[in-house]
Coordinates of N, CA and C in Angstrom, one line a residue:
Q1276 N 43.8 -30.0 -85.3 CA 42.8 -29.0 -85.7 C 42.8 -27.9 -84.7
P1277 N 42.8 -26.6 -85.1 CA 42.9 -25.5 -84.2 C 41.6 -25.4 -83.3
H1278 N 41.9 -25.1 -82.0 CA 40.8 -25.0 -81.0 C 41.0 -23.7 -80.2
I1279 N 39.9 -23.2 -79.5 CA 40.0 -22.1 -78.6 C 40.3 -22.6 -77.2
F1280 N 41.4 -22.2 -76.6 CA 41.7 -22.6 -75.3 C 41.3 -21.6 -74.3
F1281 N 40.0 -21.5 -74.0 CA 39.5 -20.4 -73.1 C 40.0 -20.5 -71.7
F1282 N 40.3 -21.7 -71.2 CA 40.8 -21.9 -69.9 C 42.2 -21.2 -69.7
F1283 N 43.0 -21.2 -70.7 CA 44.3 -20.6 -70.6 C 44.5 -19.2 -71.2
F1284 N 43.8 -19.0 -72.3 CA 44.0 -17.7 -73.0 C 42.8 -16.8 -73.1
G1285 N 41.6 -17.3 -72.7 CA 40.4 -16.5 -72.8 C 39.6 -16.8 -74.0
W1286 N 38.3 -16.4 -74.0 CA 37.4 -16.7 -75.1 C 37.8 -15.9 -76.4
E1287 N 38.4 -14.8 -76.3 CA 38.7 -14.0 -77.4 C 40.1 -14.3 -78.0
S1288 N 40.8 -15.4 -77.6 CA 42.2 -15.6 -77.9 C 42.4 -16.1 -79.3
G1289 N 41.4 -16.6 -80.0 CA 41.6 -17.1 -81.3 C 41.9 -18.6 -81.3
R1290 N 41.8 -19.2 -82.4 CA 42.1 -20.7 -82.5 C 43.6 -21.0 -82.5
R1291 N 44.0 -22.1 -81.8 CA 45.4 -22.5 -81.8 C 45.5 -24.0 -82.0
C1292 N 46.6 -24.4 -82.6 CA 46.9 -25.8 -82.8 C 47.7 -26.2 -81.5
Y1293 N 47.5 -27.4 -81.1 CA 48.3 -27.9 -80.0 C 48.7 -29.4 -80.2
A1294 N 49.7 -29.8 -79.4 CA 50.1 -31.2 -79.4 C 50.8 -31.4 -78.1
P1295 N 50.8 -32.7 -77.7 CA 51.6 -33.0 -76.4 C 53.1 -32.7 -76.7
A1296 N 53.8 -32.2 -75.7 CA 55.2 -31.9 -75.9 C 56.0 -33.1 -75.6
P1297 N 57.1 -33.3 -76.3 CA 58.0 -34.5 -76.1 C 58.6 -34.3 -74.7
R1298 N 58.8 -35.4 -74.0 CA 59.4 -35.3 -72.6 C 60.9 -35.2 -72.6
N1299 N 61.6 -35.5 -73.8 CA 63.0 -35.5 -73.8 C 63.6 -34.1 -73.9
E1300 N 62.9 -33.1 -74.4 CA 63.5 -31.7 -74.6 C 62.9 -30.7 -73.6
L1301 N 61.7 -30.9 -73.1 CA 61.0 -29.9 -72.3 C 60.9 -30.3 -70.9
A1302 N 61.2 -29.4 -70.0 CA 61.0 -29.6 -68.5 C 60.0 -28.7 -68.0
F1303 N 59.3 -29.2 -66.9 CA 58.3 -28.3 -66.2 C 59.1 -27.3 -65.5
P1304 N 58.5 -26.1 -65.2 CA 59.1 -25.2 -64.3 C 59.4 -25.8 -63.0
Q1305 N 60.6 -25.6 -62.4 CA 60.9 -26.2 -61.1 C 60.4 -25.2 -60.0
I1306 N 59.4 -25.6 -59.3 CA 58.8 -24.7 -58.3 C 58.9 -25.5 -57.0
V1307 N 59.4 -24.9 -55.9 CA 59.5 -25.5 -54.6 C 58.8 -24.6 -53.6
M1308 N 57.8 -25.2 -52.9 CA 57.1 -24.5 -51.9 C 58.0 -24.4 -50.6
L1309 N 58.2 -23.2 -50.1 CA 59.0 -23.1 -48.9 C 58.3 -22.8 -47.6
K1310 N 57.2 -22.0 -47.8 CA 56.4 -21.6 -46.6 C 55.0 -21.4 -46.9
N1311 N 54.1 -21.8 -46.0 CA 52.6 -21.6 -46.2 C 52.1 -21.4 -44.8
E1312 N 52.1 -20.2 -44.2 CA 51.7 -20.0 -42.8 C 50.4 -19.2 -42.9
R1313 N 49.5 -19.5 -42.0 CA 48.2 -18.8 -41.9 C 48.2 -18.0 -40.6
T1314 N 48.2 -16.8 -40.7 CA 48.1 -15.9 -39.5 C 47.0 -14.9 -39.9
P1315 N 46.8 -13.8 -39.3 CA 45.8 -12.9 -39.9 C 46.1 -12.5 -41.3
V1316 N 47.4 -12.5 -41.7 CA 47.8 -12.4 -43.1 C 48.6 -13.7 -43.4
R1317 N 48.3 -14.3 -44.6 CA 48.9 -15.5 -45.0 C 50.3 -15.2 -45.6
H1318 N 51.3 -15.9 -45.1 CA 52.7 -15.8 -45.6 C 53.0 -17.0 -46.5
V1319 N 53.4 -16.7 -47.7 CA 53.7 -17.7 -48.7 C 55.1 -17.5 -49.3
E1320 N 55.9 -18.5 -49.4 CA 57.2 -18.4 -50.1 C 57.4 -19.6 -51.0
F1321 N 58.0 -19.3 -52.1 CA 58.4 -20.4 -53.1 C 59.5 -20.0 -53.9
E1322 N 60.3 -21.0 -54.5 CA 61.4 -20.7 -55.4 C 61.0 -21.2 -56.8
L1323 N 61.5 -20.5 -57.8 CA 61.2 -20.9 -59.1 C 62.5 -20.8 -59.9
V1324 N 62.8 -21.9 -60.7 CA 63.9 -22.0 -61.6 C 63.4 -22.5 -62.9
S1325 N 63.8 -21.9 -64.0 CA 63.5 -22.4 -65.4 C 64.6 -23.3 -65.8
K1326 N 64.3 -24.6 -65.9 CA 65.2 -25.6 -66.4 C 65.3 -25.5 -67.9
N1327 N 64.3 -24.8 -68.5 CA 64.4 -24.6 -70.0 C 65.1 -23.4 -70.4
R1328 N 65.5 -22.6 -69.4 CA 66.2 -21.3 -69.6 C 65.2 -20.4 -70.5
A1329 N 64.0 -20.4 -70.1 CA 62.9 -19.7 -70.9 C 63.2 -18.2 -70.9
P1330 N 63.1 -17.6 -72.1 CA 63.3 -16.1 -72.1 C 62.1 -15.3 -71.6
H1331 N 61.0 -15.9 -71.4 CA 59.8 -15.2 -70.9 C 59.0 -16.1 -69.9
I1332 N 58.8 -15.6 -68.7 CA 58.1 -16.3 -67.7 C 56.9 -15.5 -67.2
E1333 N 55.7 -16.0 -67.1 CA 54.6 -15.3 -66.6 C 54.2 -16.0 -65.2
V1334 N 53.9 -15.2 -64.2 CA 53.5 -15.7 -62.9 C 52.3 -14.9 -62.5
W1335 N 51.2 -15.5 -62.1 CA 50.0 -14.8 -61.6 C 49.3 -15.6 -60.5
I1336 N 48.5 -14.9 -59.7 CA 47.8 -15.4 -58.6 C 46.3 -15.4 -58.8
K1337 N 45.7 -16.5 -58.3 CA 44.2 -16.5 -58.4 C 43.8 -17.0 -57.0
G1338 N 42.8 -16.3 -56.4 CA 42.2 -16.7 -55.2 C 42.8 -16.0 -54.0
G1339 N 43.8 -15.2 -54.2 CA 44.4 -14.5 -53.1 C 44.6 -13.0 -53.4
K1340 N 44.7 -12.2 -52.4 CA 44.9 -10.7 -52.7 C 46.2 -10.3 -52.0
P1341 N 47.3 -10.2 -52.8 CA 48.6 -9.9 -52.2 C 48.5 -8.5 -51.6
V1342 N 49.1 -8.5 -50.4 CA 49.2 -7.2 -49.6 C 50.7 -6.7 -49.8
R1343 N 51.6 -7.6 -49.9 CA 53.0 -7.3 -50.1 C 53.7 -8.4 -50.8
T1344 N 54.5 -8.1 -51.9 CA 55.2 -9.2 -52.6 C 56.7 -8.8 -52.8
M1345 N 57.5 -9.8 -52.7 CA 59.0 -9.6 -52.9 C 59.5 -10.7 -53.8
V1346 N 60.5 -10.4 -54.5 CA 61.3 -11.3 -55.3 C 62.8 -11.1 -55.1
N1347 N 63.5 -12.2 -54.6 CA 64.9 -12.1 -54.2 C 65.2 -10.9 -53.3
G1348 N 64.3 -10.7 -52.4 CA 64.5 -9.7 -51.4 C 64.1 -8.3 -51.8
R1349 N 63.7 -8.1 -53.0 CA 63.3 -6.8 -53.5 C 61.8 -6.6 -53.4
V1350 N 61.3 -5.6 -52.8 CA 59.9 -5.3 -52.6 C 59.3 -4.9 -54.0
L1351 N 58.3 -5.6 -54.4 CA 57.6 -5.3 -55.7 C 56.3 -4.5 -55.5
T1352 N 55.5 -5.0 -54.6 CA 54.3 -4.3 -54.2 C 54.1 -4.2 -52.7
S1353 N 53.5 -3.1 -52.2 CA 53.2 -3.0 -50.8 C 51.8 -2.6 -50.5
D1354 N 50.9 -2.6 -51.5 CA 49.5 -2.3 -51.3 C 48.7 -3.5 -51.7
K1355 N 47.5 -3.6 -51.2 CA 46.6 -4.7 -51.6 C 46.3 -4.6 -53.1
N1356 N 46.3 -5.8 -53.7 CA 46.2 -5.9 -55.2 C 45.3 -7.1 -55.5
R1357 N 44.2 -6.8 -56.3 CA 43.3 -7.9 -56.6 C 43.8 -8.8 -57.7
H1358 N 44.5 -8.3 -58.7 CA 44.9 -9.0 -59.9 C 46.4 -8.9 -60.0
W1359 N 47.2 -9.8 -59.4 CA 48.6 -9.7 -59.4 C 49.2 -10.6 -60.5
T1360 N 49.9 -10.0 -61.4 CA 50.6 -10.7 -62.4 C 52.1 -10.2 -62.5
M1361 N 52.9 -11.0 -63.1 CA 54.3 -10.6 -63.2 C 54.9 -11.2 -64.5
S1362 N 55.5 -10.4 -65.3 CA 56.2 -10.9 -66.5 C 57.7 -10.8 -66.3
L1363 N 58.4 -11.9 -66.5 CA 59.9 -11.9 -66.4 C 60.5 -12.2 -67.7
Y1364 N 61.6 -11.4 -68.0 CA 62.3 -11.6 -69.3 C 63.8 -11.8 -69.0
G1365 N 64.4 -12.7 -69.7 CA 65.8 -12.9 -69.7 C 66.4 -13.5 -68.4
M1366 N 65.6 -14.2 -67.6 CA 66.0 -14.7 -66.3 C 66.8 -16.0 -66.5
E1367 N 66.7 -16.6 -67.6 CA 67.4 -17.9 -67.9 C 67.2 -18.9 -66.8
D1368 N 68.3 -19.4 -66.1 CA 68.1 -20.4 -65.1 C 68.4 -19.8 -63.7
Q1369 N 68.2 -18.5 -63.5 CA 68.4 -17.8 -62.3 C 67.3 -18.3 -61.3
R1370 N 67.7 -18.5 -60.0 CA 66.8 -18.9 -58.9 C 66.1 -17.7 -58.4
L1371 N 64.7 -17.8 -58.5 CA 63.9 -16.6 -58.0 C 63.2 -17.1 -56.8
R1372 N 63.3 -16.3 -55.7 CA 62.6 -16.6 -54.5 C 61.5 -15.6 -54.3
F1373 N 60.3 -16.0 -54.3 CA 59.1 -15.2 -54.1 C 58.6 -15.3 -52.6
R1374 N 58.3 -14.1 -52.1 CA 57.7 -14.0 -50.7 C 56.5 -13.1 -50.9
M1375 N 55.4 -13.6 -50.3 CA 54.1 -12.9 -50.5 C 53.3 -12.9 -49.2
E1376 N 52.7 -11.8 -48.9 CA 51.8 -11.7 -47.8 C 50.4 -11.5 -48.5
L1377 N 49.5 -12.4 -48.2 CA 48.2 -12.4 -48.9 C 47.1 -12.3 -47.8
A1378 N 46.0 -11.6 -48.3 CA 44.8 -11.6 -47.4 C 44.4 -13.0 -47.3
A1379 N 44.0 -13.5 -46.0 CA 43.8 -14.9 -45.7 C 42.6 -15.4 -46.4
D1380 N 42.8 -16.1 -47.5 CA 41.8 -16.8 -48.3 C 41.9 -18.3 -48.0
P1381 N 40.9 -19.1 -48.2 CA 41.0 -20.5 -48.0 C 42.0 -21.2 -48.8
S1382 N 42.2 -20.8 -50.1 CA 43.2 -21.4 -51.0 C 43.7 -20.4 -52.0
V1383 N 44.9 -20.5 -52.4 CA 45.5 -19.6 -53.3 C 46.2 -20.4 -54.4
L1384 N 46.0 -20.1 -55.6 CA 46.7 -20.7 -56.7 C 47.8 -19.8 -57.3
V1385 N 49.0 -20.3 -57.5 CA 50.0 -19.6 -58.2 C 50.3 -20.3 -59.5
F1386 N 50.1 -19.6 -60.6 CA 50.3 -20.2 -62.0 C 51.6 -19.7 -62.5
V1387 N 52.4 -20.6 -63.1 CA 53.7 -20.2 -63.8 C 53.7 -20.8 -65.2
E1388 N 54.0 -19.9 -66.1 CA 54.1 -20.4 -67.5 C 55.4 -19.9 -68.1
E1389 N 56.2 -20.9 -68.6 CA 57.4 -20.5 -69.3 C 57.1 -20.5 -70.8
R1390 N 57.4 -19.4 -71.5 CA 57.1 -19.3 -72.9 C 58.4 -19.3 -73.7
I1391 N 58.5 -20.3 -74.6 CA 59.8 -20.5 -75.3 C 59.5 -20.4 -76.8
P1392 N 60.2 -19.5 -77.5 CA 59.9 -19.4 -78.9 C 60.2 -20.6 -79.7
G1393 N 59.4 -20.9 -80.7 CA 59.6 -22.1 -81.6 C 58.9 -23.3 -81.0
L1394 N 58.9 -24.3 -81.8 CA 58.3 -25.6 -81.4 C 59.4 -26.7 -81.2
P1395 N 59.2 -27.7 -80.4 CA 60.2 -28.7 -80.2 C 60.5 -29.4 -81.6
Q1396 N 61.7 -29.8 -81.8 CA 62.1 -30.4 -83.1 C 61.7 -31.8 -83.2
Q1397 N 61.6 -32.6 -82.1 CA 61.3 -34.0 -82.2 C 60.0 -34.3 -81.4
G1398 N 59.3 -35.3 -81.8 CA 58.2 -35.8 -81.1 C 56.8 -35.3 -81.4
L1399 N 56.7 -34.2 -82.3 CA 55.4 -33.7 -82.6 C 54.8 -34.5 -83.8
P1400 N 53.5 -34.6 -83.8 CA 52.9 -35.3 -84.9 C 53.0 -34.5 -86.2
P1401 N 53.0 -35.2 -87.3 CA 53.1 -34.4 -88.6 C 52.0 -33.4 -88.8
M1402 N 52.4 -32.3 -89.3 CA 51.4 -31.2 -89.6 C 50.8 -31.4 -91.0
P1403 N 49.5 -31.0 -91.1 CA 49.0 -31.0 -92.5 C 49.8 -30.1 -93.4
A1404 N 49.9 -30.5 -94.7 CA 50.8 -29.7 -95.6 C 50.4 -28.3 -95.7
E1405 N 49.1 -27.9 -95.7 CA 48.7 -26.5 -95.8 C 49.1 -25.7 -94.6
V1406 N 49.2 -26.4 -93.4 CA 49.7 -25.7 -92.2 C 51.2 -25.5 -92.2
A1407 N 51.9 -26.6 -92.6 CA 53.4 -26.5 -92.6 C 53.9 -25.5 -93.6
Q1408 N 53.2 -25.3 -94.7 CA 53.7 -24.3 -95.7 C 53.5 -22.9 -95.2
T1409 N 52.5 -22.6 -94.3 CA 52.3 -21.2 -93.9 C 53.1 -20.9 -92.6
L1410 N 53.7 -21.9 -91.9 CA 54.3 -21.7 -90.6 C 55.7 -21.2 -90.9
L1411 N 56.0 -20.0 -90.4 CA 57.3 -19.4 -90.5 C 58.2 -19.9 -89.4
P1412 N 59.5 -20.0 -89.6 CA 60.3 -20.5 -88.5 C 60.2 -19.6 -87.2
M1413 N 60.2 -20.2 -86.1 CA 60.2 -19.5 -84.8 C 58.9 -18.7 -84.5
T1414 N 57.8 -19.0 -85.3 CA 56.6 -18.3 -85.0 C 55.7 -19.0 -84.0
G1415 N 55.9 -20.3 -83.8 CA 55.2 -21.0 -82.8 C 55.8 -20.7 -81.4
T1416 N 55.0 -21.1 -80.4 CA 55.5 -20.9 -79.0 C 55.3 -22.2 -78.2
T1417 N 56.3 -22.6 -77.5 CA 56.2 -23.8 -76.6 C 55.9 -23.2 -75.2
I1418 N 54.9 -23.8 -74.5 CA 54.6 -23.3 -73.1 C 54.8 -24.5 -72.2
A1419 N 55.6 -24.3 -71.2 CA 55.8 -25.3 -70.1 C 55.1 -24.6 -68.9
A1420 N 54.2 -25.3 -68.2 CA 53.4 -24.6 -67.1 C 53.3 -25.5 -65.9
D1421 N 53.1 -24.9 -64.8 CA 52.8 -25.6 -63.5 C 52.1 -24.7 -62.6
T1422 N 51.4 -25.3 -61.6 CA 50.6 -24.6 -60.7 C 50.9 -25.0 -59.2
L1423 N 51.0 -24.0 -58.3 CA 51.1 -24.3 -56.9 C 49.8 -24.0 -56.2
L1424 N 49.4 -24.9 -55.3 CA 48.1 -24.7 -54.6 C 48.5 -24.6 -53.1
F1425 N 48.2 -23.4 -52.5 CA 48.4 -23.2 -51.1 C 47.0 -23.3 -50.4
R1426 N 46.9 -24.2 -49.5 CA 45.6 -24.4 -48.8 C 45.7 -23.9 -47.4

């Protein structure tokens, strides 16, 4: 039965169907924490690889205010930013190394979502007939997500 997932998509997102993903086809985003140093400015580094070769990856920060951000050595931002988000397209399984300087907060969350068009072919519960008839191929989205916590 469709629900509103306000924690993930906000109160205005509309109702969505959901089901647990099968473990044989879908992998979590591979995230490795490399550095978490506290100085007057917090230095954070991590690597991200999409084992699903996701065509769309979303990365955002909560609880920290980035002062400077870099991906694979390229400077993205160099000013203080309250709401830092990044959308990546077509990265497939490329290794992405993130470096961030953050205003020293007690903890920082980094959220990663891989968005894959379509639904897994195996392991999903059967859909009601009225839903299955209205679902066009590749209109669903599979999301593999993970979170890093820097304390």
